[in-house]
mmCIF file of C-alpha atoms and ligand atoms in Angstrom:
data_model
loop_
_atom_site.group_PDB
_atom_site.id
_atom_site.type_symbol
_atom_site.label_atom_id
_atom_site.label_comp_id
_atom_site.label_asym_id
_atom_site.label_seq_id
_atom_site.Cartn_x
_atom_site.Cartn_y
_atom_site.Cartn_z
ATOM 1 C CA MET A 1 0.522 0.402 0.038
ATOM 2 C CA GLN A 2 1.028 3.526 -0.582
ATOM 3 C CA LEU A 3 -0.579 6.879 0.698
ATOM 4 C CA LEU A 4 -0.425 9.812 -2.139
ATOM 5 C CA ALA A 5 -0.052 12.888 -0.669
ATOM 6 C CA SER A 6 0.782 16.824 -0.400
ATOM 7 C CA PRO A 7 2.579 18.839 2.280
ATOM 8 C CA GLY A 8 -0.137 20.039 4.537
ATOM 9 C CA ALA A 9 -3.391 19.348 2.195
ATOM 10 C CA THR A 10 -6.260 17.445 2.777
ATOM 11 C CA SER A 11 -4.405 14.460 2.274
ATOM 12 C CA LEU A 12 -2.852 15.017 5.545
ATOM 13 C CA PRO A 13 -5.536 13.420 7.676
ATOM 14 C CA ALA A 14 -4.893 9.594 6.064
ATOM 15 C CA HIS A 15 -0.835 10.646 6.552
ATOM 16 C CA VAL A 16 -1.939 10.738 10.440
ATOM 17 C CA ILE A 17 -3.915 8.107 10.611
ATOM 18 C CA ILE A 18 -0.897 5.882 9.262
ATOM 19 C CA ARG A 19 1.263 7.488 12.083
ATOM 20 C CA GLU A 20 -1.551 7.011 14.714
ATOM 21 C CA LEU A 21 -1.538 3.423 14.062
ATOM 22 C CA ASP A 22 1.615 2.821 13.284
ATOM 23 C CA LEU A 23 0.710 1.150 9.615
ATOM 24 C CA PRO A 24 3.540 0.208 7.115
ATOM 25 C CA VAL A 25 2.176 2.364 4.381
ATOM 26 C CA PRO A 26 4.996 4.878 2.555
ATOM 27 C CA VAL A 27 4.151 8.561 1.957
ATOM 28 C CA ARG A 28 4.329 9.711 -2.192
ATOM 29 C CA LEU A 29 4.847 12.970 -1.642
ATOM 30 C CA LEU A 30 3.462 14.852 -5.052
ATOM 31 C CA ARG A 31 3.024 18.754 -6.389
ATOM 32 C CA LEU A 32 -0.325 20.505 -6.399
ATOM 33 C CA GLY A 33 -0.769 23.355 -8.376
ATOM 34 C CA PRO A 34 0.626 24.653 -11.910
ATOM 35 C CA GLY A 35 4.118 22.803 -12.953
ATOM 36 C CA GLY A 36 3.440 20.555 -10.410
ATOM 37 C CA ASP A 37 2.399 16.468 -10.824
ATOM 38 C CA ASP A 38 -0.297 15.136 -13.268
ATOM 39 C CA LEU A 39 -2.671 13.642 -10.914
ATOM 40 C CA ALA A 40 -4.761 12.526 -13.280
ATOM 41 C CA PRO A 41 -3.266 9.104 -14.229
ATOM 42 C CA LEU A 42 -2.544 8.561 -10.691
ATOM 43 C CA THR A 43 -5.915 8.869 -8.782
ATOM 44 C CA PRO A 44 -9.335 8.190 -9.294
ATOM 45 C CA PHE A 45 -10.670 11.202 -9.160
ATOM 46 C CA GLY A 46 -7.416 13.620 -9.657
ATOM 47 C CA ARG A 47 -6.664 14.515 -6.102
ATOM 48 C CA ILE A 48 -5.348 13.695 -3.597
ATOM 49 C CA PRO A 49 -5.352 11.838 -0.890
ATOM 50 C CA ALA A 50 -5.075 8.750 -2.732
ATOM 51 C CA LEU A 51 -4.777 5.128 -0.986
ATOM 52 C CA VAL A 52 -3.089 2.743 -4.069
ATOM 53 C CA LEU A 53 -2.721 -0.793 -2.707
ATOM 54 C CA ASP A 54 -0.814 -3.806 -3.758
ATOM 55 C CA ASP A 55 -2.949 -4.917 -6.508
ATOM 56 C CA GLY A 56 -3.000 -1.662 -8.094
ATOM 57 C CA THR A 57 -6.683 -0.063 -7.256
ATOM 58 C CA VAL A 58 -6.619 2.844 -6.073
ATOM 59 C CA ILE A 59 -8.671 4.185 -3.418
ATOM 60 C CA GLY A 60 -10.279 7.794 -3.575
ATOM 61 C CA GLU A 61 -11.678 10.315 -0.857
ATOM 62 C CA ASN A 62 -11.123 10.261 2.560
ATOM 63 C CA ALA A 63 -14.696 9.675 3.638
ATOM 64 C CA ALA A 64 -12.748 6.179 2.302
ATOM 65 C CA ILE A 65 -9.856 6.242 2.386
ATOM 66 C CA LEU A 66 -9.500 6.927 6.587
ATOM 67 C CA PRO A 67 -12.033 4.249 7.647
ATOM 68 C CA PHE A 68 -10.217 1.786 5.453
ATOM 69 C CA LEU A 69 -7.335 2.314 7.157
ATOM 70 C CA ALA A 70 -8.872 2.293 10.786
ATOM 71 C CA ASP A 71 -10.457 -0.906 9.480
ATOM 72 C CA GLN A 72 -6.451 -2.513 9.222
ATOM 73 C CA ARG A 73 -6.581 -2.136 12.668
ATOM 74 C CA PRO A 74 -10.103 -4.179 13.956
ATOM 75 C CA GLY A 75 -10.810 -2.706 17.092
ATOM 76 C CA THR A 76 -8.636 0.788 17.039
ATOM 77 C CA ALA A 77 -10.369 3.507 19.575
ATOM 78 C CA LEU A 78 -9.663 5.766 16.127
ATOM 79 C CA PHE A 79 -12.735 4.144 14.552
ATOM 80 C CA ALA A 80 -15.951 2.073 15.751
ATOM 81 C CA PRO A 81 -16.994 -1.186 15.135
ATOM 82 C CA ALA A 82 -19.842 -2.136 12.399
ATOM 83 C CA GLY A 83 -23.140 -1.355 13.047
ATOM 84 C CA THR A 84 -22.913 0.438 15.990
ATOM 85 C CA VAL A 85 -23.857 4.260 16.852
ATOM 86 C CA GLU A 86 -20.742 5.962 17.334
ATOM 87 C CA ARG A 87 -19.251 4.680 13.653
ATOM 88 C CA ALA A 88 -22.325 6.128 12.284
ATOM 89 C CA GLN A 89 -21.378 9.470 14.096
ATOM 90 C CA ILE A 90 -18.119 9.428 13.363
ATOM 91 C CA GLN A 91 -19.001 9.073 9.554
ATOM 92 C CA ALA A 92 -21.547 11.726 9.597
ATOM 93 C CA TRP A 93 -18.650 14.279 10.853
ATOM 94 C CA ILE A 94 -16.933 13.054 7.832
ATOM 95 C CA GLY A 95 -19.429 14.022 5.346
ATOM 96 C CA TYR A 96 -20.670 17.030 7.125
ATOM 97 C CA ILE A 97 -17.170 18.439 6.877
ATOM 98 C CA ASN A 98 -17.201 16.967 3.384
ATOM 99 C CA SER A 99 -19.224 18.676 2.131
ATOM 100 C CA GLU A 100 -20.248 21.394 4.235
ATOM 101 C CA ILE A 101 -16.987 22.605 4.917
ATOM 102 C CA HIS A 102 -14.969 21.519 2.021
ATOM 103 C CA GLY A 103 -16.668 21.200 -1.070
ATOM 104 C CA ALA A 104 -19.083 23.584 -0.145
ATOM 105 C CA THR A 105 -17.615 26.834 1.605
ATOM 106 C CA GLN A 106 -13.876 26.580 1.633
ATOM 107 C CA ARG A 107 -13.228 25.480 -1.767
ATOM 108 C CA VAL A 108 -15.733 28.040 -3.343
ATOM 109 C CA GLY A 109 -13.515 30.556 -1.284
ATOM 110 C CA ASN A 110 -10.514 29.824 -2.580
ATOM 111 C CA ARG A 111 -11.429 29.424 -6.443
ATOM 112 C CA PRO A 112 -13.634 31.894 -6.831
ATOM 113 C CA HIS A 113 -12.510 31.804 -10.672
ATOM 114 C CA LEU A 114 -14.341 28.176 -11.216
ATOM 115 C CA TYR A 115 -17.715 30.426 -10.189
ATOM 116 C CA SER A 116 -17.566 33.310 -12.775
ATOM 117 C CA ASP A 117 -15.674 34.514 -14.988
ATOM 118 C CA ASP A 118 -15.303 37.852 -14.289
ATOM 119 C CA PRO A 119 -13.462 38.841 -12.047
ATOM 120 C CA ALA A 120 -15.094 42.034 -10.466
ATOM 121 C CA ALA A 121 -17.418 39.153 -9.154
ATOM 122 C CA HIS A 122 -14.182 37.224 -7.385
ATOM 123 C CA GLU A 123 -13.910 39.259 -4.120
ATOM 124 C CA GLY A 124 -17.878 39.167 -3.684
ATOM 125 C CA ILE A 125 -17.910 34.902 -3.951
ATOM 126 C CA ARG A 126 -14.496 35.341 -1.550
ATOM 127 C CA GLN A 127 -16.302 37.138 1.183
ATOM 128 C CA ALA A 128 -20.160 34.906 0.576
ATOM 129 C CA ALA A 129 -18.295 32.104 0.922
ATOM 130 C CA ARG A 130 -16.029 32.901 4.286
ATOM 131 C CA ARG A 131 -19.627 34.102 5.680
ATOM 132 C CA ARG A 132 -20.897 30.687 4.464
ATOM 133 C CA LEU A 133 -17.838 28.605 6.050
ATOM 134 C CA ARG A 134 -18.531 30.543 9.214
ATOM 135 C CA GLU A 135 -21.846 29.261 9.686
ATOM 136 C CA ALA A 136 -20.807 25.846 8.370
ATOM 137 C CA PHE A 137 -18.251 25.447 11.567
ATOM 138 C CA GLN A 138 -21.131 26.433 13.903
ATOM 139 C CA PRO A 139 -21.926 22.813 14.729
ATOM 140 C CA ILE A 140 -18.702 21.726 15.076
ATOM 141 C CA GLU A 141 -17.898 24.878 17.485
ATOM 142 C CA ASP A 142 -20.979 23.661 19.815
ATOM 143 C CA ARG A 143 -19.973 19.910 19.887
ATOM 144 C CA LEU A 144 -16.246 21.219 20.707
ATOM 145 C CA GLY A 145 -17.795 23.556 23.327
ATOM 146 C CA GLU A 146 -19.074 20.525 25.634
ATOM 147 C CA ALA A 147 -16.289 18.167 24.240
ATOM 148 C CA GLU A 148 -12.766 17.638 23.305
ATOM 149 C CA TRP A 149 -13.341 15.581 20.167
ATOM 150 C CA LEU A 150 -16.614 15.073 18.072
ATOM 151 C CA VAL A 151 -17.357 11.694 18.463
ATOM 152 C CA GLY A 152 -17.491 10.262 22.276
ATOM 153 C CA ASP A 153 -14.506 11.245 24.520
ATOM 154 C CA ARG A 154 -11.496 10.284 22.351
ATOM 155 C CA PHE A 155 -9.862 10.922 19.139
ATOM 156 C CA THR A 156 -10.884 9.305 15.783
ATOM 157 C CA ILE A 157 -10.910 9.331 12.620
ATOM 158 C CA ALA A 158 -12.932 12.446 12.391
ATOM 159 C CA ASP A 159 -10.989 14.755 14.189
ATOM 160 C CA ALA A 160 -8.128 13.633 12.391
ATOM 161 C CA TYR A 161 -10.233 14.654 8.397
ATOM 162 C CA LEU A 162 -11.419 18.052 11.152
ATOM 163 C CA GLY A 163 -7.809 18.582 11.997
ATOM 164 C CA VAL A 164 -6.306 19.707 8.465
ATOM 165 C CA PHE A 165 -9.188 22.367 7.984
ATOM 166 C CA ALA A 166 -8.838 23.459 11.752
ATOM 167 C CA SER A 167 -5.539 24.285 10.786
ATOM 168 C CA TYR A 168 -6.667 26.616 7.597
ATOM 169 C CA VAL A 169 -8.616 28.237 9.494
ATOM 170 C CA PRO A 170 -6.206 30.972 11.013
ATOM 171 C CA HIS A 171 -5.857 31.944 7.553
ATOM 172 C CA PHE A 172 -8.780 33.190 6.428
ATOM 173 C CA GLY A 173 -8.404 35.962 9.095
ATOM 174 C CA PRO A 174 -11.241 38.108 10.837
ATOM 175 C CA ALA A 175 -14.499 36.420 9.581
ATOM 176 C CA LEU A 176 -13.226 33.580 10.767
ATOM 177 C CA ALA A 177 -11.784 34.649 14.288
ATOM 178 C CA ASP A 178 -14.095 33.732 17.164
ATOM 179 C CA LEU A 179 -14.215 30.303 17.027
ATOM 180 C CA PRO A 180 -12.715 29.806 20.169
ATOM 181 C CA ALA A 181 -13.693 25.837 20.799
ATOM 182 C CA LEU A 182 -12.227 24.588 17.291
ATOM 183 C CA ALA A 183 -8.880 26.719 18.377
ATOM 184 C CA ALA A 184 -8.287 24.517 21.304
ATOM 185 C CA PHE A 185 -8.971 21.687 19.207
ATOM 186 C CA SER A 186 -6.564 22.386 16.712
ATOM 187 C CA ALA A 187 -4.163 23.177 19.084
ATOM 188 C CA ARG A 188 -4.831 19.508 20.946
ATOM 189 C CA PHE A 189 -4.665 18.032 17.179
ATOM 190 C CA GLU A 190 -1.163 19.474 16.196
ATOM 191 C CA ALA A 191 -0.078 18.736 19.633
ATOM 192 C CA ARG A 192 -0.325 14.312 18.949
ATOM 193 C CA PRO A 193 2.622 13.420 18.964
ATOM 194 C CA ALA A 194 1.213 11.934 15.076
ATOM 195 C CA VAL A 195 0.576 15.276 13.866
ATOM 196 C CA ARG A 196 3.616 16.659 14.284
ATOM 197 C CA ALA A 197 5.415 14.167 13.325
ATOM 198 C CA VAL A 198 3.426 14.040 9.871
ATOM 199 C CA ARG A 199 3.590 18.086 10.161
ATOM 200 C CA GLU A 200 7.895 17.669 10.127
ATOM 201 C CA ALA A 201 7.813 14.593 7.354
ATOM 202 C CA GLU A 202 6.002 16.657 5.696
ATOM 203 C CA GLY A 203 7.910 20.049 5.922
ATOM 204 C CA PRO A 204 6.002 23.481 5.066
ATOM 205 C CA LEU A 205 2.611 24.173 5.036
ATOM 206 C CA PRO A 206 1.701 25.480 1.604
ATOM 207 C CA PHE A 207 -1.777 26.690 2.202
ATOM 208 C CA ARG A 208 -2.740 29.898 1.644
ATOM 209 C CA PRO A 209 -6.550 31.011 0.666
ATOM 210 C CA GLY A 210 -7.189 32.538 -3.127
ATOM 211 C CA ALA A 211 -3.573 30.991 -3.773
ATOM 212 C CA SER A 212 -2.556 27.871 -5.727
ATOM 213 C CA ALA A 213 -0.450 25.436 -3.575
ATOM 214 C CA GLN A 214 3.500 25.644 -3.786
ATOM 215 C CA PRO A 215 5.349 23.591 -5.072
ATOM 216 C CA ALA A 216 7.109 20.741 -3.024
ATOM 217 C CA PRO A 217 9.029 18.433 -3.605
ATOM 218 C CA ASP A 218 8.386 14.632 -4.931
ATOM 219 C CA GLN A 219 9.593 12.520 -2.215
ATOM 220 C CA GLU A 220 8.089 9.597 -0.222
ATOM 221 C CA VAL A 221 8.277 8.977 3.697
ATOM 222 C CA PRO A 222 9.231 6.032 4.666
ATOM 223 C CA ALA A 223 6.874 4.012 6.378
HETATM 224 N N1 GSH B 1 -13.045 15.457 -0.761
HETATM 225 C C1 GSH B 1 -11.810 15.269 -1.050
HETATM 226 C C2 GSH B 1 -11.145 16.578 -1.219
HETATM 227 C C3 GSH B 1 -9.429 16.246 -1.869
HETATM 228 C C4 GSH B 1 -9.097 17.694 -2.139
HETATM 229 O O1 GSH B 1 -9.415 18.527 -2.991
HETATM 230 N N2 GSH B 1 -7.748 17.706 -2.446
HETATM 231 C C5 GSH B 1 -6.891 18.269 -3.514
HETATM 232 C C6 GSH B 1 -5.795 18.945 -2.140
HETATM 233 S S1 GSH B 1 -6.562 19.885 -0.729
HETATM 234 C C7 GSH B 1 -6.411 18.229 -4.862
HETATM 235 O O2 GSH B 1 -5.661 16.770 -4.767
HETATM 236 N N3 GSH B 1 -6.593 19.037 -5.606
HETATM 237 C C8 GSH B 1 -6.006 18.479 -7.132
HETATM 238 C C9 GSH B 1 -5.252 20.101 -7.529
HETATM 239 O O3 GSH B 1 -4.453 20.778 -6.879
HETATM 240 O O4 GSH B 1 -4.349 19.873 -8.605
HETATM 241 C C10 GSH B 1 -10.978 14.544 0.109
HETATM 242 O O5 GSH B 1 -11.001 14.762 0.949
HETATM 243 O O6 GSH B 1 -10.043 13.784 0.532
#
């Protein structure tokens, strides 16, 4: 197995779970953005993360990859057994973050040119997306105001997924400044030994809202 990733990108949660579970999965770091690696032939949806299995099958999307990685260690506290309410709750948060935080709001704000050909409209789209992003974070803020982690009383794959988006929040400025419980969560997330190890292995965060990701070296992080 091999994980296709890029420094500080939305592949970070999968890399974190590999470290949390000490899975023997090497991580290949690719370059995103202009002049970067062509993801289309490597991944099903032209995006990272992607998990390349030993038989050549490639699985895309955190929503599939995170549970798949956790299931490599049956009984891990990072997920929950099939058929349990906790498993459904963990998957619900991953679905919500994937659609409402990333797809519907964060990506719109970062790439307004995809939503209007008129450059004069881009700033308005960016601001509206940030307002909507703030609203979308409210259920998360509410939950984290009463508990340390999204489900139960322990860190799960849902928290690993949220962790990467929480790390982007300070870059959005005043529109997202008023999320104290999320900020405290982000500090807890970044302090985890697995997250620190991944940050160190991946190198500097290339993410800046409104800008393309900076090229990063195509390198492999050993398992
Ligand atoms: N919903 C996907 C989102 C994946 C995604 O958007 N990946 C971005 C990087 S953060 C990507 O690969 N973009 C392709 C590119 O920038 O060329 C997931 O969470 O797995």
